[in-house]
Amino acid sequence: GPIDRWAEGSNAWSENRGEYYNVMVAAHAIGPADTILAHGKREIRTGVLYNRSHEIWQGGTGRLNHDWMWTTFGLKAAQIPCEVMIEEDLNPETLKRYQVIYAGGFNLERHHLLALRDWVQAGGLLVGHGGFAMRDTANDLMADTTELFGASQRLPSGNDTAPRESATFPASPYFPEGTLKPVGPLVMLTPTTGQVVGTFEGGDPAAVTQAVGKGRTILLACQPGFTFRSNGAHRGYGREWITKAPLAHLGRQRVEYEHSYSEVTLFEHESGLAIMLNDFSHEELQPEYLLSVRPDRPVKEVRSALFGPLPWEVDGDRIKIRTKAPIPVDVIIIK
């Protein structure tokens, strides 16, 4: 649309002529699948908390909106079905939608934290960004957070001089073996009942985990989105580091796409399935990519909204599809 009043021309999409072509392609791709997309059910298994209480209380301290954004990018590109959630979603009924939640922000209402605790006990995996829910919305420290994660948290002081330029993670069910540069704001973790599963070069804990009922919590001393971005993102150690724990908890995904720098979203409707593909790479693509899907019904036809019928074959309980490269998007329709 028109240039926003607050943005100079270089910051406005309407100044980039190529965006109009992208909008046209997206509209063309959506058209053949509009019923499935509009009335179907979108697969969601993971939530990333957008924490407004943190922004209200902390102001410029620990500005984390880009951390939450990059966490979402990292999960989506690994074909983990996820969405942004808000604090009002932290209630027993809405939480049933999720199996994994990434949560950050230093402040949270206590009743929201207790709802998360009950959700974890029922079998959820909660990954806490550094400093998550250290304080309530009166800005007082919350002992319930320490109990939930098995570790207390605090911001570093001048007395904390041990180096924390890198963190090493031994192979575990939660992280791949390797060393990375953690990106902050960093916090100090003091384990109580939790197990240390990552260590800074100076010896301080970089991550702590513990079982809680049928579920599990993982608490990081860094911000996973920033850390993912700064350690190779989609093609580096950061990708496996941020996705190993949720993938282990969720199991094999219903949709797998070999293009590692993309977003994949599955919609289900009585008339068929639709898989939205979105290229994040902004670089030259391969001519074709392999798409593997576990459908919930017998398959008779596979089509690309942009390119027409596609070749496919049955592979056990899945089908394998050779797709054209999305330019920059496509919708695969399965009937």
Short mmCIF file of C-alpha atoms in Angstrom, two decimals:
data_model
loop_
_atom_site.label_atom_id
_atom_site.label_comp_id
_atom_site.label_asym_id
_atom_site.label_seq_id
_atom_site.Cartn_x
_atom_site.Cartn_y
_atom_site.Cartn_z
CA GLY A 1 0.00 0.00 0.00
CA PRO A 2 0.98 3.68 0.20
CA ILE A 3 4.10 4.70 2.03
CA ASP A 4 3.48 4.79 5.79
CA ARG A 5 3.62 8.32 7.17
CA TRP A 6 6.30 7.30 9.69
CA ALA A 7 8.62 5.53 7.25
CA GLU A 8 11.05 7.02 4.78
CA GLY A 9 10.81 5.67 1.25
CA SER A 10 13.58 3.08 1.64
CA ASN A 11 11.62 1.52 4.51
CA ALA A 12 8.30 1.17 2.68
CA TRP A 13 7.29 -1.92 0.70
CA SER A 14 5.42 0.22 -1.80
CA GLU A 15 8.74 1.65 -2.97
CA ASN A 16 9.96 -1.81 -4.02
CA ARG A 17 8.43 -2.58 -7.40
CA GLY A 18 9.18 -6.29 -7.14
CA GLU A 19 6.80 -6.64 -4.19
CA TYR A 20 3.80 -6.10 -6.44
CA TYR A 21 4.86 -9.09 -8.52
CA ASN A 22 5.18 -11.17 -5.33
CA VAL A 23 1.69 -10.14 -4.23
CA MET A 24 0.32 -11.13 -7.64
CA VAL A 25 2.04 -14.56 -7.50
CA ALA A 26 0.73 -15.15 -3.97
CA ALA A 27 -2.85 -14.31 -5.01
CA HIS A 28 -2.55 -16.65 -8.00
CA ALA A 29 -1.18 -19.46 -5.78
CA ILE A 30 -3.91 -19.09 -3.16
CA GLY A 31 -6.82 -19.05 -5.63
CA PRO A 32 -7.07 -22.80 -6.48
CA ALA A 33 -6.88 -23.69 -2.76
CA ASP A 34 -9.04 -20.90 -1.36
CA THR A 35 -11.73 -23.20 0.11
CA ILE A 36 -9.16 -25.39 1.88
CA LEU A 37 -7.21 -22.39 3.19
CA ALA A 38 -10.25 -20.39 4.28
CA HIS A 39 -12.28 -23.18 5.87
CA GLY A 40 -9.70 -25.86 6.63
CA LYS A 41 -7.80 -26.52 9.84
CA ARG A 42 -4.22 -25.31 10.02
CA GLU A 43 -1.82 -27.71 11.74
CA ILE A 44 -0.32 -26.04 14.83
CA ARG A 45 1.72 -27.89 17.45
CA THR A 46 4.14 -25.25 18.78
CA GLY A 47 3.67 -21.75 20.17
CA VAL A 48 6.11 -18.84 20.55
CA LEU A 49 5.01 -16.40 23.25
CA TYR A 50 4.86 -12.71 22.41
CA ASN A 51 5.17 -11.22 25.90
CA ARG A 52 3.64 -7.76 26.22
CA SER A 53 4.16 -7.63 30.00
CA HIS A 54 7.91 -7.78 29.39
CA GLU A 55 7.75 -4.81 27.02
CA ILE A 56 5.65 -2.77 29.45
CA TRP A 57 7.93 -3.39 32.42
CA GLN A 58 11.36 -3.58 30.86
CA GLY A 59 11.25 -0.83 28.23
CA GLY A 60 14.62 -0.79 26.50
CA THR A 61 16.10 -3.49 28.77
CA GLY A 62 16.24 -6.76 26.94
CA ARG A 63 14.28 -5.84 23.82
CA LEU A 64 13.26 -9.29 22.71
CA ASN A 65 10.75 -8.89 19.88
CA HIS A 66 13.40 -9.85 17.31
CA ASP A 67 14.42 -12.83 19.45
CA TRP A 68 10.85 -14.13 19.35
CA MET A 69 10.72 -13.42 15.61
CA TRP A 70 13.92 -15.38 14.87
CA THR A 71 12.80 -18.23 17.10
CA THR A 72 9.67 -18.46 14.95
CA PHE A 73 11.75 -18.39 11.75
CA GLY A 74 14.01 -21.16 13.05
CA LEU A 75 11.11 -23.44 13.93
CA LYS A 76 9.12 -22.78 10.76
CA ALA A 77 12.09 -23.47 8.49
CA ALA A 78 12.41 -26.89 10.13
CA GLN A 79 8.76 -27.54 9.21
CA ILE A 80 7.70 -27.41 12.86
CA PRO A 81 4.09 -26.13 12.77
CA CYS A 82 4.12 -23.07 15.01
CA GLU A 83 2.40 -19.76 15.60
CA VAL A 84 2.84 -16.67 17.73
CA MET A 85 0.74 -16.74 20.89
CA ILE A 86 -0.02 -13.97 23.42
CA GLU A 87 -0.34 -14.03 27.19
CA GLU A 88 -4.12 -14.36 27.04
CA ASP A 89 -3.55 -17.74 25.35
CA LEU A 90 -1.96 -19.05 28.55
CA ASN A 91 -5.17 -20.64 29.77
CA PRO A 92 -6.00 -24.35 30.17
CA GLU A 93 -8.29 -24.56 27.12
CA THR A 94 -6.07 -22.76 24.61
CA LEU A 95 -2.91 -24.50 25.83
CA LYS A 96 -4.38 -27.84 24.71
CA ARG A 97 -3.53 -26.79 21.14
CA TYR A 98 0.22 -26.95 21.79
CA GLN A 99 2.76 -29.65 22.53
CA VAL A 100 5.80 -27.31 22.65
CA ILE A 101 6.02 -23.67 23.77
CA TYR A 102 8.95 -21.24 23.56
CA ALA A 103 8.50 -18.47 26.11
CA GLY A 104 10.56 -15.36 26.83
CA GLY A 105 10.27 -12.04 28.61
CA PHE A 106 11.28 -11.18 32.14
CA ASN A 107 7.76 -10.48 33.50
CA LEU A 108 4.62 -12.63 33.52
CA GLU A 109 1.43 -12.77 35.54
CA ARG A 110 1.67 -15.55 38.12
CA HIS A 111 -1.59 -17.23 37.09
CA HIS A 112 -0.24 -17.49 33.53
CA LEU A 113 2.90 -19.20 34.83
CA LEU A 114 0.82 -21.63 36.87
CA ALA A 115 -1.25 -22.47 33.78
CA LEU A 116 2.00 -23.24 31.95
CA ARG A 117 3.13 -25.42 34.87
CA ASP A 118 -0.07 -27.47 34.69
CA TRP A 119 0.32 -27.78 30.90
CA VAL A 120 3.90 -29.06 31.30
CA GLN A 121 2.81 -31.58 33.94
CA ALA A 122 0.27 -32.92 31.44
CA GLY A 123 3.03 -33.59 28.90
CA GLY A 124 4.15 -30.32 27.32
CA LEU A 125 7.70 -29.18 26.56
CA LEU A 126 8.41 -25.63 27.75
CA VAL A 127 11.61 -23.93 26.53
CA GLY A 128 12.33 -20.78 28.53
CA HIS A 129 14.40 -18.01 26.98
CA GLY A 130 16.96 -16.47 29.33
CA GLY A 131 15.20 -14.52 32.07
CA PHE A 132 11.75 -15.88 31.32
CA ALA A 133 9.21 -15.06 34.06
CA MET A 134 11.88 -14.07 36.59
CA ARG A 135 9.39 -11.51 37.88
CA ASP A 136 5.63 -11.13 38.07
CA THR A 137 3.69 -8.10 36.86
CA ALA A 138 4.36 -6.29 40.13
CA ASN A 139 8.04 -6.75 39.18
CA ASP A 140 8.63 -9.03 42.18
CA LEU A 141 10.71 -12.20 41.89
CA MET A 142 8.69 -15.40 41.36
CA ALA A 143 9.73 -18.51 43.26
CA ASP A 144 7.32 -20.56 41.12
CA THR A 145 9.61 -20.04 38.11
CA THR A 146 12.59 -21.46 39.95
CA GLU A 147 10.54 -24.52 40.93
CA LEU A 148 9.25 -25.02 37.37
CA PHE A 149 12.69 -24.91 35.72
CA GLY A 150 14.84 -26.29 38.53
CA ALA A 151 17.08 -23.19 38.48
CA SER A 152 17.00 -19.59 39.66
CA GLN A 153 17.81 -16.69 37.34
CA ARG A 154 19.29 -13.23 37.69
CA LEU A 155 20.87 -10.62 35.49
CA PRO A 156 24.68 -10.58 35.67
CA SER A 157 26.51 -8.07 37.87
CA GLY A 158 30.02 -6.67 37.92
CA ASN A 159 31.08 -9.56 40.13
CA ASP A 160 30.32 -12.10 37.39
CA THR A 161 33.63 -12.19 35.57
CA ALA A 162 33.81 -15.77 34.25
CA PRO A 163 33.94 -15.68 30.43
CA ARG A 164 30.74 -16.44 28.56
CA GLU A 165 31.75 -15.84 24.96
CA SER A 166 30.97 -19.43 24.00
CA ALA A 167 28.87 -22.31 25.29
CA THR A 168 29.43 -26.02 24.80
CA PHE A 169 26.62 -28.57 24.63
CA PRO A 170 27.38 -32.29 24.93
CA ALA A 171 25.19 -34.63 22.91
CA SER A 172 21.85 -35.12 24.66
CA PRO A 173 18.19 -35.68 23.77
CA TYR A 174 17.81 -31.88 23.88
CA PHE A 175 20.85 -30.48 22.06
CA PRO A 176 23.35 -31.68 19.46
CA GLU A 177 27.00 -31.83 20.42
CA GLY A 178 28.77 -28.58 19.60
CA THR A 179 29.92 -25.14 20.65
CA LEU A 180 28.23 -21.87 19.79
CA LYS A 181 28.27 -18.18 20.58
CA PRO A 182 25.33 -17.46 22.88
CA VAL A 183 23.59 -14.16 22.21
CA GLY A 184 21.89 -12.13 24.89
CA PRO A 185 20.84 -10.52 26.97
CA LEU A 186 22.42 -13.36 28.95
CA VAL A 187 21.32 -14.34 32.45
CA MET A 188 22.96 -16.24 35.28
CA LEU A 189 21.47 -19.65 36.08
CA THR A 190 21.86 -21.36 39.46
CA PRO A 191 20.53 -24.94 39.32
CA THR A 192 18.39 -26.20 42.19
CA THR A 193 16.74 -29.45 41.06
CA GLY A 194 17.55 -29.16 37.34
CA GLN A 195 20.30 -30.87 35.33
CA VAL A 196 22.92 -28.78 33.52
CA VAL A 197 22.97 -29.66 29.80
CA GLY A 198 25.19 -26.86 28.48
CA THR A 199 28.08 -24.86 29.94
CA PHE A 200 29.73 -21.53 29.23
CA GLU A 201 33.50 -21.55 28.76
CA GLY A 202 33.93 -20.08 32.23
CA GLY A 203 31.93 -22.88 33.86
CA ASP A 204 28.54 -21.20 34.34
CA PRO A 205 25.46 -23.17 33.25
CA ALA A 206 24.17 -22.29 29.77
CA ALA A 207 21.08 -24.54 29.92
CA VAL A 208 19.20 -26.52 32.58
CA THR A 209 16.46 -29.12 32.17
CA GLN A 210 14.20 -31.22 34.35
CA ALA A 211 11.19 -33.49 34.07
CA VAL A 212 7.95 -32.01 35.40
CA GLY A 213 5.16 -34.57 35.64
CA LYS A 214 4.72 -36.07 32.16
CA GLY A 215 6.48 -33.11 30.53
CA ARG A 216 9.77 -31.29 30.61
CA THR A 217 11.22 -27.80 30.94
CA ILE A 218 14.42 -26.44 29.43
CA LEU A 219 15.79 -23.09 30.59
CA LEU A 220 18.42 -21.27 28.55
CA ALA A 221 20.82 -18.59 29.75
CA CYS A 222 20.65 -16.94 26.31
CA GLN A 223 17.98 -15.96 23.79
CA PRO A 224 17.40 -18.83 21.32
CA GLY A 225 16.29 -16.69 18.38
CA PHE A 226 19.29 -14.38 18.50
CA THR A 227 21.58 -17.36 19.10
CA PHE A 228 20.09 -19.30 16.17
CA ARG A 229 20.60 -16.31 13.86
CA SER A 230 24.21 -15.74 14.97
CA ASN A 231 25.29 -19.39 14.64
CA GLY A 232 24.61 -20.16 11.02
CA ALA A 233 20.83 -19.84 11.22
CA HIS A 234 19.12 -22.21 8.76
CA ARG A 235 22.36 -23.73 7.42
CA GLY A 236 24.54 -23.87 10.52
CA TYR A 237 24.78 -25.39 13.98
CA GLY A 238 22.11 -22.97 15.17
CA ARG A 239 19.41 -24.81 13.23
CA GLU A 240 19.88 -28.22 14.87
CA TRP A 241 20.57 -26.55 18.22
CA ILE A 242 17.20 -24.79 18.30
CA THR A 243 15.17 -27.65 16.80
CA LYS A 244 16.50 -30.89 18.32
CA ALA A 245 14.45 -30.73 21.52
CA PRO A 246 11.10 -29.87 19.91
CA LEU A 247 11.57 -32.42 17.12
CA ALA A 248 12.40 -35.12 19.67
CA HIS A 249 9.26 -34.21 21.61
CA LEU A 250 6.96 -33.93 18.59
CA GLY A 251 8.26 -36.89 16.61
CA ARG A 252 8.48 -37.02 12.83
CA GLN A 253 6.63 -34.16 11.16
CA ARG A 254 3.69 -34.79 8.85
CA VAL A 255 5.28 -32.54 6.24
CA GLU A 256 9.00 -32.58 5.42
CA TYR A 257 10.50 -30.31 2.76
CA GLU A 258 14.14 -30.54 1.70
CA HIS A 259 14.42 -26.78 1.03
CA SER A 260 16.00 -25.83 4.38
CA TYR A 261 15.30 -22.10 4.17
CA SER A 262 11.53 -22.10 3.76
CA GLU A 263 8.19 -22.06 5.54
CA VAL A 264 5.71 -24.93 5.16
CA THR A 265 2.11 -24.79 6.43
CA LEU A 266 -0.42 -27.62 6.23
CA PHE A 267 -4.19 -27.03 5.97
CA GLU A 268 -6.74 -29.87 6.14
CA HIS A 269 -10.30 -29.75 4.81
CA GLU A 270 -12.87 -32.36 3.79
CA SER A 271 -12.22 -31.40 0.16
CA GLY A 272 -8.45 -31.93 0.36
CA LEU A 273 -5.12 -30.87 1.83
CA ALA A 274 -3.19 -27.70 0.99
CA ILE A 275 0.47 -27.10 1.77
CA MET A 276 1.70 -23.52 1.52
CA LEU A 277 5.38 -23.15 0.59
CA ASN A 278 7.26 -19.91 1.15
CA ASP A 279 10.89 -19.34 0.15
CA PHE A 280 12.92 -17.41 2.76
CA SER A 281 16.27 -17.65 1.01
CA HIS A 282 16.34 -14.71 -1.46
CA GLU A 283 18.90 -16.63 -3.49
CA GLU A 284 19.08 -18.89 -6.53
CA LEU A 285 17.03 -22.04 -5.99
CA GLN A 286 17.25 -25.59 -7.26
CA PRO A 287 14.80 -26.47 -10.06
CA GLU A 288 12.97 -29.00 -7.85
CA TYR A 289 12.64 -30.00 -4.19
CA LEU A 290 11.36 -33.17 -2.52
CA LEU A 291 8.23 -32.81 -0.40
CA SER A 292 7.22 -35.72 1.87
CA VAL A 293 3.71 -35.76 3.35
CA ARG A 294 1.80 -38.14 5.61
CA PRO A 295 -1.80 -37.62 4.44
CA ASP A 296 -4.89 -38.55 6.44
CA ARG A 297 -6.71 -40.05 3.43
CA PRO A 298 -6.15 -41.96 0.18
CA VAL A 299 -4.53 -39.74 -2.44
CA LYS A 300 -5.72 -39.51 -6.06
CA GLU A 301 -4.17 -36.27 -7.29
CA VAL A 302 -1.38 -33.83 -6.42
CA ARG A 303 -1.25 -30.40 -8.04
CA SER A 304 0.79 -27.23 -7.74
CA ALA A 305 -1.35 -24.08 -7.85
CA LEU A 306 1.32 -22.48 -10.04
CA PHE A 307 2.60 -25.40 -12.14
CA GLY A 308 -0.28 -27.89 -12.43
CA PRO A 309 -0.10 -31.70 -11.86
CA LEU A 310 2.98 -33.01 -10.04
CA PRO A 311 4.55 -36.49 -10.03
CA TRP A 312 4.20 -38.37 -6.74
CA GLU A 313 4.66 -41.86 -5.33
CA VAL A 314 3.60 -43.76 -2.22
CA ASP A 315 6.28 -44.41 0.40
CA GLY A 316 4.77 -46.39 3.28
CA ASP A 317 2.29 -44.14 5.08
CA ARG A 318 3.65 -41.09 3.24
CA ILE A 319 3.72 -39.75 -0.29
CA LYS A 320 6.77 -38.22 -1.97
CA ILE A 321 6.23 -35.28 -4.30
CA ARG A 322 8.69 -33.58 -6.64
CA THR A 323 7.80 -29.88 -6.45
CA LYS A 324 8.98 -26.96 -8.53
CA ALA A 325 10.86 -24.26 -6.64
CA PRO A 326 8.49 -21.72 -5.03
CA ILE A 327 8.84 -18.30 -6.69
CA PRO A 328 8.62 -17.12 -3.94
CA VAL A 329 5.52 -19.09 -2.92
CA ASP A 330 3.40 -22.01 -4.08
CA VAL A 331 0.47 -24.07 -2.78
CA ILE A 332 0.47 -27.85 -3.21
CA ILE A 333 -3.05 -29.30 -3.32
CA ILE A 334 -3.62 -32.97 -2.45
CA LYS A 335 -6.95 -34.65 -3.18
#
